[in-house]
mmCIF file of C-alpha atoms in Angstrom:
data_model
loop_
_atom_site.group_PDB
_atom_site.id
_atom_site.type_symbol
_atom_site.label_atom_id
_atom_site.label_comp_id
_atom_site.label_asym_id
_atom_site.label_seq_id
_atom_site.Cartn_x
_atom_site.Cartn_y
_atom_site.Cartn_z
ATOM 1 C CA MET A 1 19.933 -21.446 51.787
ATOM 2 C CA SER A 2 22.582 -23.853 50.430
ATOM 3 C CA LYS A 3 26.275 -23.846 51.609
ATOM 4 C CA LEU A 4 27.029 -22.570 48.899
ATOM 5 C CA ASN A 5 25.038 -19.544 49.286
ATOM 6 C CA TYR A 6 26.505 -19.376 52.351
ATOM 7 C CA ARG A 7 30.655 -19.675 50.947
ATOM 8 C CA LYS A 8 29.712 -16.216 49.145
ATOM 9 C CA ILE A 9 27.931 -14.790 52.089
ATOM 10 C CA ILE A 10 31.255 -15.172 53.671
ATOM 11 C CA VAL A 11 33.647 -14.879 50.824
ATOM 12 C CA THR A 12 32.451 -11.776 49.719
ATOM 13 C CA ALA A 13 31.929 -10.335 53.457
ATOM 14 C CA LEU A 14 35.335 -10.976 53.753
ATOM 15 C CA LEU A 15 36.216 -9.006 50.170
ATOM 16 C CA ILE A 16 35.062 -6.003 51.292
ATOM 17 C CA ILE A 17 36.298 -5.859 54.591
ATOM 18 C CA LEU A 18 39.988 -6.936 54.006
ATOM 19 C CA PRO A 19 41.254 -3.493 52.765
ATOM 20 C CA LEU A 20 40.209 -1.917 56.009
ATOM 21 C CA LEU A 21 41.692 -4.769 57.890
ATOM 22 C CA LEU A 22 45.279 -4.657 55.716
ATOM 23 C CA GLU A 23 44.843 -0.729 56.119
ATOM 24 C CA GLN A 24 46.007 -1.862 60.060
ATOM 25 C CA ILE A 25 48.597 -3.897 59.334
ATOM 26 C CA ASN A 26 50.079 -2.367 55.505
ATOM 27 C CA SER A 27 49.007 -0.112 53.564
ATOM 28 C CA TYR A 28 50.905 -1.892 50.818
ATOM 29 C CA PHE A 29 49.258 -5.320 51.156
ATOM 30 C CA VAL A 30 46.462 -3.283 50.037
ATOM 31 C CA HIS A 31 48.633 -3.002 47.105
ATOM 32 C CA ILE A 32 49.084 -6.444 46.618
ATOM 33 C CA ALA A 33 45.302 -7.256 46.675
ATOM 34 C CA ILE A 34 44.723 -4.447 43.863
ATOM 35 C CA ALA A 35 47.816 -6.758 41.892
ATOM 36 C CA ILE A 36 46.262 -10.055 42.270
ATOM 37 C CA GLY A 37 42.793 -7.883 41.466
ATOM 38 C CA ILE A 38 44.472 -6.852 37.978
ATOM 39 C CA PHE A 39 45.535 -10.037 37.319
ATOM 40 C CA SER A 40 43.178 -12.168 37.969
ATOM 41 C CA ILE A 41 41.651 -9.878 34.718
ATOM 42 C CA LEU A 42 43.974 -11.162 33.167
ATOM 43 C CA SER A 43 43.997 -14.342 33.571
ATOM 44 C CA LEU A 44 40.299 -15.279 33.501
ATOM 45 C CA SER A 45 40.825 -13.137 29.555
ATOM 46 C CA LEU A 46 43.938 -15.128 28.561
ATOM 47 C CA ASN A 47 42.066 -18.235 29.817
ATOM 48 C CA VAL A 48 39.541 -18.110 27.737
ATOM 49 C CA ILE A 49 41.865 -18.442 25.211
ATOM 50 C CA ILE A 50 44.039 -20.521 25.808
ATOM 51 C CA GLY A 51 41.780 -23.010 28.282
ATOM 52 C CA TYR A 52 38.551 -22.593 26.092
ATOM 53 C CA ALA A 53 38.932 -21.807 22.667
ATOM 54 C CA GLY A 54 42.667 -24.150 23.066
ATOM 55 C CA GLN A 55 43.862 -21.265 21.302
ATOM 56 C CA PHE A 56 47.642 -21.292 22.620
ATOM 57 C CA ALA A 57 48.423 -17.565 22.272
ATOM 58 C CA LEU A 58 51.867 -16.221 24.248
ATOM 59 C CA GLY A 59 51.304 -11.791 23.027
ATOM 60 C CA HIS A 60 48.973 -11.099 25.855
ATOM 61 C CA ALA A 61 49.749 -8.644 27.585
ATOM 62 C CA ALA A 62 50.163 -6.348 24.197
ATOM 63 C CA PHE A 63 46.218 -5.961 25.385
ATOM 64 C CA TYR A 64 47.192 -5.054 28.423
ATOM 65 C CA GLY A 65 49.110 -2.658 26.830
ATOM 66 C CA ILE A 66 47.039 -1.825 24.125
ATOM 67 C CA GLY A 67 43.817 -0.542 26.759
ATOM 68 C CA ALA A 68 46.840 0.804 29.368
ATOM 69 C CA TYR A 69 47.713 4.017 26.735
ATOM 70 C CA SER A 70 44.628 3.705 25.083
ATOM 71 C CA ALA A 71 43.018 5.035 28.345
ATOM 72 C CA ALA A 72 45.840 7.539 29.367
ATOM 73 C CA LEU A 73 46.049 8.817 25.928
ATOM 74 C CA LEU A 74 41.933 9.587 25.615
ATOM 75 C CA MET A 75 42.021 10.643 28.996
ATOM 76 C CA ILE A 76 45.362 12.990 28.886
ATOM 77 C CA HIS A 77 44.725 15.048 24.993
ATOM 78 C CA PHE A 78 40.698 14.141 24.235
ATOM 79 C CA GLN A 79 40.257 14.881 28.121
ATOM 80 C CA LEU A 80 37.605 11.680 28.665
ATOM 81 C CA SER A 81 36.774 10.516 31.716
ATOM 82 C CA PHE A 82 38.004 7.576 32.979
ATOM 83 C CA TRP A 83 34.505 5.855 33.581
ATOM 84 C CA LEU A 84 34.255 6.883 29.237
ATOM 85 C CA ALA A 85 38.064 5.718 28.222
ATOM 86 C CA LEU A 86 38.433 2.552 30.455
ATOM 87 C CA PRO A 87 34.906 0.921 28.015
ATOM 88 C CA ALA A 88 36.325 2.482 24.886
ATOM 89 C CA ALA A 89 39.782 1.153 26.163
ATOM 90 C CA ALA A 90 38.471 -2.289 26.492
ATOM 91 C CA ILE A 91 36.352 -2.092 22.483
ATOM 92 C CA ILE A 92 39.546 -0.839 21.174
ATOM 93 C CA ALA A 93 41.807 -3.484 22.812
ATOM 94 C CA GLY A 94 39.105 -5.795 21.931
ATOM 95 C CA LEU A 95 38.852 -5.023 18.426
ATOM 96 C CA PHE A 96 42.446 -5.868 17.709
ATOM 97 C CA GLY A 97 41.861 -8.887 19.401
ATOM 98 C CA PHE A 98 39.627 -9.524 16.960
ATOM 99 C CA LEU A 99 42.260 -8.161 13.889
ATOM 100 C CA LEU A 100 45.093 -10.901 15.461
ATOM 101 C CA GLY A 101 42.593 -13.335 15.693
ATOM 102 C CA LEU A 102 41.628 -12.930 11.822
ATOM 103 C CA PRO A 103 44.661 -14.146 10.038
ATOM 104 C CA VAL A 104 46.793 -16.138 13.053
ATOM 105 C CA ILE A 105 42.538 -18.731 13.393
ATOM 106 C CA ARG A 106 43.528 -21.378 11.270
ATOM 107 C CA LEU A 107 47.275 -21.573 12.841
ATOM 108 C CA ARG A 108 48.050 -24.477 15.796
ATOM 109 C CA GLY A 109 49.850 -25.295 17.995
ATOM 110 C CA ASP A 110 53.705 -23.836 17.509
ATOM 111 C CA TYR A 111 52.827 -21.518 14.949
ATOM 112 C CA LEU A 112 50.209 -19.393 16.787
ATOM 113 C CA ALA A 113 51.995 -19.040 19.625
ATOM 114 C CA ILE A 114 55.230 -17.505 17.704
ATOM 115 C CA VAL A 115 52.662 -15.157 15.795
ATOM 116 C CA THR A 116 50.722 -13.743 18.666
ATOM 117 C CA LEU A 117 54.176 -13.593 20.902
ATOM 118 C CA GLY A 118 55.753 -11.619 17.242
ATOM 119 C CA PHE A 119 52.218 -9.861 17.279
ATOM 120 C CA GLY A 120 53.130 -8.767 21.408
ATOM 121 C CA GLU A 121 56.593 -7.741 20.421
ATOM 122 C CA ILE A 122 55.478 -5.819 17.788
ATOM 123 C CA VAL A 123 52.952 -3.627 19.818
ATOM 124 C CA ARG A 124 55.570 -2.807 22.483
ATOM 125 C CA LEU A 125 58.019 -1.637 19.513
ATOM 126 C CA ILE A 126 55.505 0.328 18.427
ATOM 127 C CA PHE A 127 55.558 1.523 22.059
ATOM 128 C CA VAL A 128 58.574 2.294 22.676
ATOM 129 C CA ASN A 129 59.375 3.896 19.234
ATOM 130 C CA TRP A 130 56.414 5.977 18.723
ATOM 131 C CA VAL A 131 57.787 8.712 20.406
ATOM 132 C CA GLU A 132 54.694 11.821 19.535
ATOM 133 C CA VAL A 133 52.092 10.002 20.546
ATOM 134 C CA THR A 134 53.506 7.101 23.001
ATOM 135 C CA ARG A 135 56.462 9.464 24.394
ATOM 136 C CA GLY A 136 58.631 6.068 23.711
ATOM 137 C CA PRO A 137 60.404 5.084 26.700
ATOM 138 C CA MET A 138 60.251 7.655 28.455
ATOM 139 C CA GLY A 139 56.493 7.058 29.052
ATOM 140 C CA ILE A 140 53.400 8.726 29.803
ATOM 141 C CA PRO A 141 53.002 10.510 32.894
ATOM 142 C CA GLY A 142 50.167 12.397 34.915
ATOM 143 C CA ILE A 143 47.264 10.123 34.363
ATOM 144 C CA PRO A 144 44.717 11.689 35.890
ATOM 145 C CA ALA A 145 42.258 9.511 38.336
ATOM 146 C CA PRO A 146 38.946 8.300 37.997
ATOM 147 C CA ARG A 147 36.297 10.917 39.640
ATOM 148 C CA LEU A 148 32.984 10.384 41.269
ATOM 149 C CA PHE A 149 29.968 12.954 41.669
ATOM 150 C CA GLY A 150 33.242 15.493 42.420
ATOM 151 C CA TYR A 151 35.238 12.915 44.281
ATOM 152 C CA SER A 152 38.190 11.770 43.926
ATOM 153 C CA PHE A 153 39.894 8.024 43.826
ATOM 154 C CA THR A 154 43.260 9.096 45.339
ATOM 155 C CA ASP A 155 43.204 6.169 48.388
ATOM 156 C CA LYS A 156 44.653 2.456 47.672
ATOM 157 C CA THR A 157 41.612 1.779 49.061
ATOM 158 C CA ASP A 158 38.997 3.316 46.666
ATOM 159 C CA TYR A 159 41.019 1.580 43.288
ATOM 160 C CA TYR A 160 40.903 -2.522 45.177
ATOM 161 C CA TYR A 161 36.606 -1.250 45.766
ATOM 162 C CA LEU A 162 36.801 -0.455 42.166
ATOM 163 C CA ILE A 163 38.936 -2.730 40.610
ATOM 164 C CA LEU A 164 36.634 -5.792 42.786
ATOM 165 C CA VAL A 165 33.950 -4.340 40.940
ATOM 166 C CA MET A 166 35.632 -4.932 38.112
ATOM 167 C CA LEU A 167 37.025 -7.931 38.485
ATOM 168 C CA MET A 168 33.055 -9.054 39.710
ATOM 169 C CA ILE A 169 31.502 -8.250 36.359
ATOM 170 C CA THR A 170 34.370 -9.847 34.281
ATOM 171 C CA ILE A 171 33.500 -13.109 36.127
ATOM 172 C CA TYR A 172 29.805 -13.259 35.725
ATOM 173 C CA VAL A 173 30.604 -11.477 31.687
ATOM 174 C CA ILE A 174 32.750 -15.087 31.131
ATOM 175 C CA HIS A 175 30.660 -17.446 33.359
ATOM 176 C CA ARG A 176 26.983 -16.605 31.416
ATOM 177 C CA VAL A 177 29.649 -16.966 28.285
ATOM 178 C CA VAL A 178 31.767 -20.193 29.146
ATOM 179 C CA HIS A 179 28.344 -21.745 31.176
ATOM 180 C CA SER A 180 26.398 -21.884 27.865
ATOM 181 C CA GLY A 181 25.807 -23.618 24.116
ATOM 182 C CA ILE A 182 28.828 -20.411 23.725
ATOM 183 C CA GLY A 183 31.480 -22.337 26.131
ATOM 184 C CA LEU A 184 29.903 -25.432 24.902
ATOM 185 C CA ASN A 185 31.301 -24.758 21.501
ATOM 186 C CA LEU A 186 34.163 -23.663 22.227
ATOM 187 C CA LEU A 187 35.383 -26.636 24.481
ATOM 188 C CA THR A 188 34.222 -29.295 21.331
ATOM 189 C CA ILE A 189 36.282 -26.475 18.814
ATOM 190 C CA ARG A 190 39.380 -27.377 21.481
ATOM 191 C CA GLU A 191 38.864 -30.967 21.785
ATOM 192 C CA ASP A 192 38.117 -31.717 18.006
ATOM 193 C CA GLU A 193 38.270 -29.205 15.797
ATOM 194 C CA THR A 194 36.767 -31.877 12.469
ATOM 195 C CA LEU A 195 34.314 -33.229 14.506
ATOM 196 C CA ALA A 196 32.934 -29.323 15.383
ATOM 197 C CA LYS A 197 32.934 -28.717 11.961
ATOM 198 C CA SER A 198 31.232 -32.560 10.959
ATOM 199 C CA ILE A 199 28.420 -31.410 13.513
ATOM 200 C CA GLY A 200 27.652 -27.606 12.091
ATOM 201 C CA ILE A 201 29.873 -25.562 14.498
ATOM 202 C CA ARG A 202 31.297 -22.612 12.886
ATOM 203 C CA PRO A 203 35.363 -22.832 14.362
ATOM 204 C CA VAL A 204 36.689 -19.182 13.075
ATOM 205 C CA LYS A 205 33.126 -17.510 14.785
ATOM 206 C CA TYR A 206 33.533 -18.760 17.735
ATOM 207 C CA LYS A 207 37.701 -18.361 17.486
ATOM 208 C CA LEU A 208 37.268 -15.003 16.640
ATOM 209 C CA LEU A 209 35.001 -14.458 19.593
ATOM 210 C CA ALA A 210 37.533 -16.115 21.718
ATOM 211 C CA PHE A 211 39.895 -13.442 20.998
ATOM 212 C CA THR A 212 38.155 -10.611 20.991
ATOM 213 C CA LEU A 213 36.601 -11.242 24.886
ATOM 214 C CA GLY A 214 39.899 -11.785 25.606
ATOM 215 C CA GLY A 215 40.806 -8.790 24.158
ATOM 216 C CA PHE A 216 38.243 -6.652 25.311
ATOM 217 C CA CYS A 217 38.374 -8.022 29.456
ATOM 218 C CA ALA A 218 42.949 -7.382 29.463
ATOM 219 C CA GLY A 219 42.502 -3.840 27.636
ATOM 220 C CA ALA A 220 39.271 -3.214 30.778
ATOM 221 C CA ALA A 221 42.275 -4.404 32.828
ATOM 222 C CA GLY A 222 45.375 -2.107 31.306
ATOM 223 C CA ALA A 223 43.142 1.186 31.364
ATOM 224 C CA PHE A 224 42.536 0.502 35.629
ATOM 225 C CA TRP A 225 46.318 -0.224 35.526
ATOM 226 C CA ALA A 226 47.463 3.529 33.622
ATOM 227 C CA SER A 227 44.865 5.511 36.065
ATOM 228 C CA TYR A 228 46.078 3.393 39.320
ATOM 229 C CA ILE A 229 49.409 3.553 39.041
ATOM 230 C CA THR A 230 49.275 7.607 37.076
ATOM 231 C CA PHE A 231 52.319 6.181 34.334
ATOM 232 C CA ILE A 232 52.469 3.464 32.570
ATOM 233 C CA SER A 233 55.577 3.597 29.356
ATOM 234 C CA PRO A 234 56.541 0.223 27.480
ATOM 235 C CA ASP A 235 58.393 -2.096 29.784
ATOM 236 C CA THR A 236 55.177 -2.849 31.695
ATOM 237 C CA PHE A 237 53.880 -5.103 28.357
ATOM 238 C CA ARG A 238 56.726 -7.184 28.155
ATOM 239 C CA TYR A 239 57.410 -10.837 26.532
ATOM 240 C CA LEU A 240 57.691 -12.182 30.340
ATOM 241 C CA ASP A 241 54.692 -10.880 31.584
ATOM 242 C CA SER A 242 52.191 -12.537 28.928
ATOM 243 C CA VAL A 243 54.238 -15.781 30.356
ATOM 244 C CA ASN A 244 53.368 -14.439 33.328
ATOM 245 C CA ILE A 245 50.197 -14.259 33.067
ATOM 246 C CA LEU A 246 49.803 -17.972 30.729
ATOM 247 C CA ALA A 247 51.911 -19.127 34.005
ATOM 248 C CA MET A 248 48.579 -18.401 36.403
ATOM 249 C CA VAL A 249 46.589 -19.896 33.855
ATOM 250 C CA ILE A 250 48.163 -23.316 33.295
ATOM 251 C CA LEU A 251 48.695 -23.234 36.975
ATOM 252 C CA GLY A 252 45.610 -22.507 38.543
ATOM 253 C CA GLY A 253 44.120 -25.253 35.853
ATOM 254 C CA ALA A 254 43.169 -24.264 32.153
ATOM 255 C CA ALA A 255 38.761 -24.277 31.717
ATOM 256 C CA SER A 256 38.419 -23.240 34.955
ATOM 257 C CA ILE A 257 36.952 -19.147 36.347
ATOM 258 C CA PRO A 258 38.616 -19.946 39.857
ATOM 259 C CA GLY A 259 41.604 -21.781 39.114
ATOM 260 C CA SER A 260 42.355 -18.219 36.880
ATOM 261 C CA ILE A 261 41.719 -16.718 40.119
ATOM 262 C CA LEU A 262 43.855 -19.246 42.101
ATOM 263 C CA GLY A 263 46.975 -18.598 39.393
ATOM 264 C CA ALA A 264 46.588 -15.075 40.346
ATOM 265 C CA VAL A 265 47.106 -15.048 43.677
ATOM 266 C CA ILE A 266 49.713 -17.508 43.690
ATOM 267 C CA LEU A 267 52.404 -15.871 41.259
ATOM 268 C CA VAL A 268 51.555 -12.368 42.817
ATOM 269 C CA LEU A 269 52.085 -13.344 46.061
ATOM 270 C CA ALA A 270 55.357 -15.990 45.696
ATOM 271 C CA PRO A 271 57.413 -13.487 44.379
ATOM 272 C CA GLU A 272 56.079 -11.260 48.189
ATOM 273 C CA LEU A 273 56.940 -14.475 49.946
ATOM 274 C CA LEU A 274 60.594 -15.566 48.499
ATOM 275 C CA ARG A 275 61.442 -11.950 48.882
ATOM 276 C CA TYR A 276 63.355 -12.301 52.252
ATOM 277 C CA VAL A 277 65.420 -14.913 49.731
ATOM 278 C CA ASP A 278 66.127 -12.535 46.752
ATOM 279 C CA ASP A 279 68.910 -14.589 45.190
ATOM 280 C CA TYR A 280 67.562 -18.104 45.217
ATOM 281 C CA ARG A 281 63.200 -16.212 45.148
ATOM 282 C CA MET A 282 62.889 -17.201 40.613
ATOM 283 C CA MET A 283 64.981 -20.540 41.246
ATOM 284 C CA LEU A 284 62.286 -21.743 43.798
ATOM 285 C CA LEU A 285 59.291 -20.491 42.695
ATOM 286 C CA GLY A 286 60.591 -21.820 39.062
ATOM 287 C CA LEU A 287 61.634 -25.557 41.251
ATOM 288 C CA ALA A 288 57.577 -25.170 42.539
ATOM 289 C CA ILE A 289 56.177 -24.625 39.546
ATOM 290 C CA VAL A 290 58.067 -27.881 37.472
ATOM 291 C CA LEU A 291 57.048 -29.710 40.238
ATOM 292 C CA MET A 292 53.399 -28.851 39.908
ATOM 293 C CA MET A 293 53.439 -29.559 36.022
ATOM 294 C CA ILE A 294 55.335 -32.520 37.150
ATOM 295 C CA PHE A 295 52.613 -34.122 39.538
ATOM 296 C CA LYS A 296 49.701 -31.932 39.002
ATOM 297 C CA PRO A 297 49.509 -31.396 35.194
ATOM 298 C CA SER A 298 46.063 -30.206 35.171
ATOM 299 C CA GLY A 299 46.355 -26.898 37.951
ATOM 300 C CA PHE A 300 45.591 -26.565 41.392
ATOM 301 C CA TRP A 301 41.231 -26.589 40.230
ATOM 302 C CA GLY A 302 40.842 -27.525 36.507
ATOM 303 C CA GLU A 303 40.687 -31.410 36.370
ATOM 304 C CA LYS A 304 38.675 -30.632 39.885
ATOM 305 C CA HIS A 305 36.211 -27.626 38.057
ATOM 306 C CA ARG A 306 35.553 -30.250 34.728
ATOM 307 C CA THR A 307 34.665 -32.563 35.986
ATOM 308 C CA ILE A 308 31.947 -30.857 38.827
ATOM 309 C CA ASN A 309 30.674 -28.904 35.611
ATOM 310 C CA PHE A 310 31.052 -31.514 32.360
ATOM 311 C CA TYR A 311 30.374 -35.446 33.937
ATOM 312 C CA SER A 312 28.673 -35.432 37.136
ATOM 313 C CA SER A 313 24.841 -33.953 37.915
ATOM 314 C CA GLN A 314 22.579 -31.926 40.192
ATOM 315 C CA LYS A 315 20.104 -33.557 42.082
ATOM 316 C CA GLY A 316 17.834 -35.137 39.849
ATOM 317 C CA ASP A 317 19.138 -33.875 36.476
ATOM 318 C CA GLN A 318 21.539 -36.224 34.708
ATOM 319 C CA PRO A 319 24.810 -35.599 32.751
ATOM 320 C CA HIS A 320 23.524 -36.244 29.239
ATOM 321 C CA GLY A 321 19.916 -33.725 29.868
ATOM 322 C CA GLN A 322 22.878 -30.901 30.039
ATOM 323 C CA ILE A 323 24.188 -31.937 27.217
ATOM 324 C CA ALA A 324 20.783 -32.594 25.341
ATOM 325 C CA LYS A 325 19.426 -28.542 26.512
ATOM 326 C CA SER A 326 22.422 -27.140 25.148
ATOM 327 C CA ARG A 327 22.202 -29.198 21.348
ATOM 328 C CA LYS A 328 19.937 -25.866 21.060
ATOM 329 C CA SER A 329 22.783 -23.605 21.288
ATOM 330 C CA ILE A 330 25.025 -25.641 19.356
ATOM 331 C CA ARG A 331 22.946 -25.026 16.853
#
């Protein structure tokens, strides 16, 4: 058994027993672990759009909110179970990702950022002002907990294992997508869209796929959040939340699945660790991010991850051979 498999087994075992250990110290730590799981999914979903497709989007919290409100309304007004409301909410958020992608995929740089920022603010204002449906600033209380074979998820440990399963599924799906011909096409579009067109890649198709997949995963995270907290309001899905998710992607490393998770871990834990210096917490956190951007601009994991996957070879396999294997997918 290789060292990599041993590491996977050890990490999996630690993740399984983690809530049991944290419960012995303080149940609040389990909540922090759940928050890391949620933001890991959000960071991964945004990384598909920014890291792989190269689309600088600033309204990702909108998909998170659409998923949360969709799940809450489906469970409360249509009595759908959590297990049906979650995929339905994810599909709705993915549809909005597709609809957003249609008009913005021809934009680049600052223009794209401004349009996606506007989309996020429009969605938030709808949450605030459509009182008949969303209850406006009062929010939606009493969102049901998941139930499975008569068992109700009421304990934090139950939610921890649920978000862990969701995170593993998200990692698996995104890993399969970005390490296929689709991922290679997305990276080609990100690096040089004109070159991509010249070799037969259709940027519109793959950008729409990135927005749809990103919206779908963010919507699933929002549906989980709604059921976990049992209350949602527009304050949870602000522009600053989109910036926070973006910072996780940049901090961990663009086009890197482990980097997205690492960025989420750092930016969820950092405010908690700096809580005892509350007056200077945001200043110290901001200074740390600025220094990291100066001395390690590709993120903590991004550069190393890209080097391993795209420029180094495995035993007996040359890099050119790996690229050649993907040519069929490109065409």
